[in-house]
Each structure stands twice: as C-alpha cells, then as structure tokens.
XYZ file of C-alpha atoms in Angstrom:
357
model
C 118.611 93.639 91.857
C 121.726 95.484 93.018
C 119.570 98.631 93.247
C 117.754 97.090 96.230
C 119.510 96.953 99.575
C 119.399 93.780 101.629
C 117.164 95.509 104.155
C 114.713 96.543 101.441
C 114.619 93.039 99.944
C 113.867 91.563 103.359
C 111.028 94.053 103.816
C 109.678 93.256 100.354
C 109.718 89.541 101.122
C 107.736 90.165 104.315
C 105.209 92.198 102.327
C 104.997 89.371 99.791
C 104.255 86.887 102.552
C 101.510 89.124 103.916
C 99.930 89.366 100.475
C 99.907 85.579 100.154
C 98.065 85.352 103.454
C 95.582 87.963 102.266
C 94.993 86.026 99.043
C 94.353 82.833 100.961
C 91.768 84.436 103.228
C 90.611 87.185 100.778
C 88.603 89.085 103.417
C 86.446 91.761 101.814
C 87.547 95.050 103.364
C 86.648 97.680 100.786
C 83.700 97.788 98.397
C 83.385 100.380 95.645
C 79.967 101.297 94.305
C 79.945 102.955 90.892
C 76.592 104.610 91.567
C 76.411 106.813 88.450
C 78.203 107.550 85.195
C 76.869 111.117 85.113
C 79.349 113.902 85.764
C 79.306 117.695 85.869
C 82.843 117.945 84.439
C 84.493 116.754 81.215
C 87.882 115.483 82.379
C 90.506 114.794 79.737
C 91.732 111.694 81.578
C 88.380 110.097 82.476
C 88.618 106.313 82.391
C 84.830 105.897 82.295
C 84.070 108.470 79.580
C 81.465 110.060 81.875
C 79.043 112.685 80.587
C 76.395 115.072 81.914
C 73.745 112.674 80.615
C 75.013 109.103 80.719
C 73.830 106.344 78.393
C 73.578 104.021 81.397
C 71.065 105.086 84.070
C 72.038 105.371 87.725
C 71.818 102.125 89.642
C 68.732 102.093 91.888
C 69.902 102.259 95.479
C 67.687 99.299 96.407
C 69.680 97.070 94.044
C 72.914 97.973 95.815
C 71.285 97.558 99.219
C 70.514 93.937 98.336
C 74.244 93.426 97.754
C 74.996 94.865 101.180
C 72.422 92.567 102.755
C 74.145 89.592 101.131
C 77.503 90.738 102.492
C 76.158 91.462 105.978
C 74.741 87.931 106.166
C 78.214 86.437 105.778
C 80.669 88.930 107.274
C 80.779 91.792 109.760
C 79.579 94.923 107.893
C 81.602 97.140 110.236
C 84.766 95.667 108.666
C 83.768 96.485 105.066
C 84.243 100.107 104.033
C 81.953 101.231 101.195
C 83.334 103.843 98.799
C 80.719 105.602 96.658
C 82.176 106.651 93.321
C 81.142 107.495 89.783
C 81.046 109.462 87.601
C 80.310 112.129 90.150
C 78.287 110.879 93.146
C 76.945 114.370 93.884
C 74.964 114.161 90.631
C 72.578 111.847 92.474
C 69.795 113.776 94.192
C 69.245 110.770 96.467
C 72.875 110.439 97.578
C 71.953 111.216 101.183
C 69.338 108.442 101.114
C 71.956 106.108 99.668
C 74.283 106.997 102.532
C 71.599 106.431 105.141
C 70.840 103.017 103.667
C 74.511 102.031 103.683
C 75.185 103.299 107.199
C 71.933 101.900 108.542
C 73.081 98.437 107.489
C 76.220 98.798 109.582
C 78.681 99.732 106.820
C 80.950 102.767 107.209
C 81.067 104.717 103.955
C 82.922 107.427 102.129
C 82.966 109.010 98.707
C 85.233 110.230 95.910
C 84.217 113.567 94.390
C 85.484 116.407 92.234
C 83.984 118.817 94.785
C 82.331 121.025 92.156
C 78.811 120.681 93.609
C 79.737 120.307 97.277
C 77.946 123.081 99.169
C 77.886 123.547 102.955
C 74.244 122.437 103.063
C 74.956 119.310 101.013
C 77.987 118.467 103.114
C 75.957 118.825 106.312
C 73.304 116.440 104.971
C 75.955 113.913 103.966
C 77.448 113.994 107.457
C 73.991 113.339 108.872
C 73.780 110.354 106.510
C 76.805 108.725 108.141
C 79.598 109.923 105.843
C 82.965 108.751 107.246
C 85.502 109.864 104.642
C 85.943 111.885 101.473
C 88.503 112.292 98.723
C 88.504 115.400 96.513
C 90.544 115.802 93.329
C 92.778 118.812 92.706
C 94.931 118.521 89.595
C 96.845 121.767 89.452
C 96.472 125.458 90.102
C 93.633 127.267 88.364
C 94.706 127.121 84.716
C 95.896 123.518 84.701
C 93.152 122.138 86.930
C 90.417 123.757 84.839
C 92.128 122.520 81.663
C 92.266 118.910 82.826
C 88.753 118.983 84.306
C 87.214 120.669 81.271
C 85.222 123.352 83.071
C 85.945 126.878 84.247
C 85.796 127.556 87.992
C 86.575 123.889 88.733
C 89.698 124.885 90.649
C 87.858 127.521 92.669
C 85.031 125.097 93.522
C 87.410 122.251 94.460
C 89.561 124.527 96.637
C 86.481 125.867 98.402
C 85.263 122.309 99.051
C 88.672 121.238 100.363
C 88.799 124.175 102.771
C 85.283 123.432 104.010
C 85.968 119.765 104.735
C 89.363 120.470 106.310
C 87.870 123.101 108.613
C 85.057 120.802 109.707
C 87.498 118.190 111.094
C 84.535 115.800 110.940
C 85.804 112.986 108.684
C 88.912 111.311 107.339
C 89.912 113.327 104.297
C 92.550 113.591 101.594
C 93.160 115.130 98.182
C 94.363 113.318 95.071
C 96.299 114.871 92.212
C 96.741 113.317 88.770
C 100.217 114.313 87.633
C 100.767 115.086 83.948
C 103.179 117.062 81.814
C 101.386 120.355 82.394
C 101.207 120.292 86.173
C 104.476 118.488 86.994
C 106.493 121.688 87.316
C 103.912 123.309 89.603
C 103.775 120.474 92.135
C 105.645 122.604 94.701
C 103.080 125.399 94.234
C 100.192 122.924 94.510
C 101.758 121.638 97.737
C 101.883 125.150 99.190
C 98.298 125.809 98.138
C 97.085 122.635 99.866
C 99.111 123.325 103.010
C 97.610 126.807 103.025
C 94.140 125.244 102.974
C 95.110 123.183 106.019
C 95.251 119.819 104.259
C 97.031 117.013 106.101
C 97.089 114.164 103.511
C 97.842 114.273 99.791
C 98.076 111.433 97.253
C 99.610 111.739 93.802
C 98.927 109.486 90.828
C 100.318 109.250 87.332
C 97.765 108.929 84.518
C 97.621 105.619 82.658
C 96.527 105.284 78.997
C 92.938 104.125 79.381
C 89.625 105.750 78.486
C 90.011 109.329 77.246
C 93.609 109.403 78.485
C 94.548 106.860 75.826
C 93.823 109.528 73.203
C 96.030 112.183 74.780
C 99.713 111.229 75.101
C 100.437 114.670 76.579
C 98.906 113.330 79.799
C 101.600 110.657 80.070
C 104.827 111.476 81.876
C 108.112 110.621 80.207
C 110.422 108.311 82.145
C 112.570 111.197 83.520
C 109.388 113.105 84.422
C 108.009 110.057 86.220
C 111.184 109.826 88.303
C 111.017 113.563 88.962
C 107.521 113.116 90.405
C 108.713 110.303 92.687
C 111.682 112.418 93.796
C 109.298 115.245 94.640
C 107.136 112.906 96.730
C 110.156 111.517 98.543
C 111.488 114.959 99.397
C 108.068 116.208 100.494
C 107.714 113.225 102.817
C 111.098 114.049 104.335
C 110.000 117.642 104.950
C 107.019 116.367 106.932
C 104.767 119.405 106.448
C 102.079 117.392 104.662
C 101.666 113.609 104.531
C 102.300 112.814 100.874
C 102.306 109.508 99.034
C 102.227 107.981 95.596
C 99.128 106.004 94.667
C 98.917 102.278 95.213
C 99.766 101.334 91.657
C 103.018 99.853 90.459
C 106.166 98.250 91.864
C 108.710 101.058 92.162
C 112.051 99.327 92.661
C 114.477 101.554 94.555
C 111.640 103.908 95.533
C 109.805 101.183 97.455
C 109.447 102.176 101.091
C 110.207 105.818 100.344
C 107.178 107.282 98.542
C 104.277 105.632 100.393
C 103.578 104.095 103.770
C 103.433 100.527 102.470
C 105.240 98.360 99.977
C 103.589 97.771 96.639
C 100.648 95.411 96.523
C 97.579 95.215 94.318
C 94.637 94.304 96.551
C 92.100 94.288 93.712
C 90.033 91.124 94.059
C 91.915 90.206 97.228
C 90.445 92.617 99.769
C 88.838 95.087 97.336
C 85.664 94.461 95.365
C 83.250 96.618 93.415
C 79.771 96.805 91.989
C 79.797 98.664 88.682
C 76.989 100.716 87.186
C 75.582 97.819 85.145
C 75.737 95.414 88.079
C 79.060 93.840 87.127
C 80.971 92.369 90.050
C 84.578 93.421 89.765
C 87.418 94.827 91.880
C 88.977 98.301 91.933
C 86.939 100.705 89.782
C 90.151 101.889 88.103
C 90.059 98.592 86.179
C 88.330 99.506 82.929
C 89.011 96.271 81.009
C 86.490 93.465 81.387
C 87.792 91.363 84.261
C 84.305 91.086 85.727
C 83.499 87.960 87.723
C 79.707 88.042 87.742
C 76.716 90.359 87.908
C 74.485 91.221 90.861
C 71.378 90.807 88.699
C 72.053 87.101 88.277
C 74.629 86.213 90.955
C 74.958 86.495 94.713
C 77.834 88.877 95.424
C 79.368 86.885 98.273
C 79.195 83.626 96.350
C 81.122 85.293 93.556
C 83.574 86.846 96.014
C 84.315 83.537 97.708
C 84.537 81.268 94.669
C 85.663 83.339 91.672
C 88.223 86.143 91.262
C 90.934 83.633 90.292
C 92.549 86.012 87.749
C 93.080 88.480 90.604
C 94.306 86.039 93.231
C 96.563 83.851 91.103
C 98.681 86.124 88.928
C 100.610 83.336 87.202
C 98.815 84.130 83.919
C 100.570 87.510 83.910
C 104.041 85.972 83.825
C 104.459 86.340 80.086
C 105.820 88.868 77.628
C 107.986 91.458 79.379
C 107.129 89.906 82.758
C 108.206 86.361 81.826
C 111.830 86.654 82.913
C 111.678 89.722 85.147
C 113.811 89.308 88.278
C 111.384 91.514 90.213
C 108.338 89.344 89.451
C 107.963 87.911 92.936
C 107.405 91.413 94.337
C 105.517 92.957 91.417
C 103.436 90.021 90.118
C 102.679 91.781 86.883
C 101.738 95.239 88.209
C 98.226 96.490 88.996
C 95.210 94.886 87.351
C 94.047 98.283 86.087
C 97.192 98.445 83.943
C 96.198 95.338 81.985
C 94.349 95.816 78.717
C 91.465 93.704 77.479
C 94.001 91.392 75.819
C 95.783 90.838 79.132
C 98.897 92.713 78.048
C 100.605 95.200 80.352
C 100.029 98.808 79.274
C 102.585 100.413 81.604
C 105.569 99.037 83.528
C 106.491 101.386 86.366
C 109.820 99.706 86.936
C 110.864 100.287 83.337
C 109.993 103.949 83.715
C 112.391 104.096 86.648
C 115.372 102.235 85.195
C 115.239 103.402 81.564
C 116.185 106.835 80.220
C-alpha cells in the first residue's frame, strides 16, 4: 500500500465509487457482435481458435438485427455502440449490409480487423454503410508481425490499411499491438513506424494464456518484461507524440493513472455486453470461458441484461485464493473477467507481475 501515494488512493476510491454507480444502473453502452469465426490469418495467440473455414457458420444478420430491435425498444440506440468482431469481419461478403442494418436502426457501429483484406473500395463501401470507428492490429515490424499472424505480407497489408484509414480522417481510429517476448525490444521502432503512418492513437496489450496462446509460453512476458512494457508506455505518453495507452485489463498498482487515461475497471457485464457466434449472451468477447448468461435463440437480450449478469456485477465470488486477503481488492475486485478460467481461478495477476521479480 505504501507504493500508492495518498493522491492516487483518493483517485482510486473515486473511480471505485463510479464503478459502483455503474453496476447499480448497468446501462448498456457497448455491444460486441462476434459475427464470424472465419479468419484469413492463423494467429499464434488467437483466443477463439479461428480458421479459414470455421466449424460454426456465420450468424445470419437477421438474427442479430432482432437483438438490436429488442435493445432499441428499451433504450436509446444512439447510446449503444456496436462493435463488429470475429474472427475477421471482412470475411463476411455481406458486412456492408450488416452495417447498414445496424446503422439504420440508430446504432453507431465500428469494427475490429486485422486489415489484411481492407481495400480502398471495401473501405469506401463500409463508410457508406455508416461505419463510425475501426481498430486494426499491428503486432511488430514485418518479421515479428508476420510470425505472430501466421501469414506472409500481413505486415505490409496492415500498414497499408492503417495509412489508408489515417489519411481518410473519416472515422475514429486506433491500432492495437499485442506485446510478446519477440516484439518487446522493437516497441520503439513500432512507435516510429506508426507515427510515420500518421497514427494518433495506439493501444498495447499483453497476451494472456487462453486459446492458442495457452500453448505457447513464449508469448507471455516475464515479470521484468511486463514492467518494461509499462515503462515504455509511460515514457511514450510523456513524450506526447502519439497517444499511447495500456489495454483495459488489470489493476496496475503504482502504474495506475500513468499508462492509460482512466483508472482500472472491468466493465464487462456492467456497461459492455456481447452476442457470440452461437447466440450466447455474454460480455467482452475477450472472455473465452463460459460465463454466458443466456442465448438469443431462447432469451430476450434485454431481459437477460437487466436481470442476470450477477457474476459480473457482484465480484464477491472472486475473493478467494490469492485474492482472499489482498489489500488491493477494493480497487481490483479480482482482475478482468477474461482472466478467469472455466474453474473461476485467476490465470494472471497483473499486480504480482509488477511487485515480484
């Protein structure tokens, strides 16, 4: 506790109070749609184990539209941002029609993509379909990005897509980078590459051991490497040449308030919901363990949102094991839901990675 200044503890307590208010009201503000499990890459860290030909077919857009109609009947659709994810959304030939259906119902929407198949013509059609935002992944310079993404020319395609979207100045846009042992040392070079492309916002994540990543410990940063990444983010933020932040996951102790624009909070199931490929009603799509609360093929989404999601909104069940006597519990509340395995146990403790050698 001595690592946290009085000022930082006061700020953390304010953030905790705000989260409690959010839990009480749980207004839906962001809805992820896992529209496909098909992908044109073979990423080593994929949490969904996506393939070129998925075992699960794409969700018909009409099924998701019925969910949106349910939401629009009970809340203002303009206040719920829809994020189309996958797999790779660009694998859907009808993605533009999906976008038109979402936007036509009053919902702003964006997408997460690897950028491999993003051509100028496709991008133009997406803009005409009401696209509001986009996130593209870039996980290193050419050798390391192509290695992690499992396909040659991935870096070239992603960089070209980033440059195109940046130059258009048409939508909110950022790039995400998954930091691992191979690309950690080239973060400064990645930063210069992105600045050279004109990028304004950059988010960095560490890879957690789920999906394919669980089989490859080389993707996991050691504790000193994890701190080195946070130090890099902090120094880059001080430079001010590109807005840089660490992802939303994990309470970061002495780094809180220094590596992102907000204090740690997990909004999964509080303000963030999702519809997964099989119709499961869940929260953040990074959560790969089964914490589903219903299914759109038998339940009304908004009924589930209003009356279930207790495991997300009351985290008392997490206060066990390593978390039972943790003095930081009131600010961390057991870390992000995506870091809990199917047995409920915590896979990764960010705070431990900071304080231990």
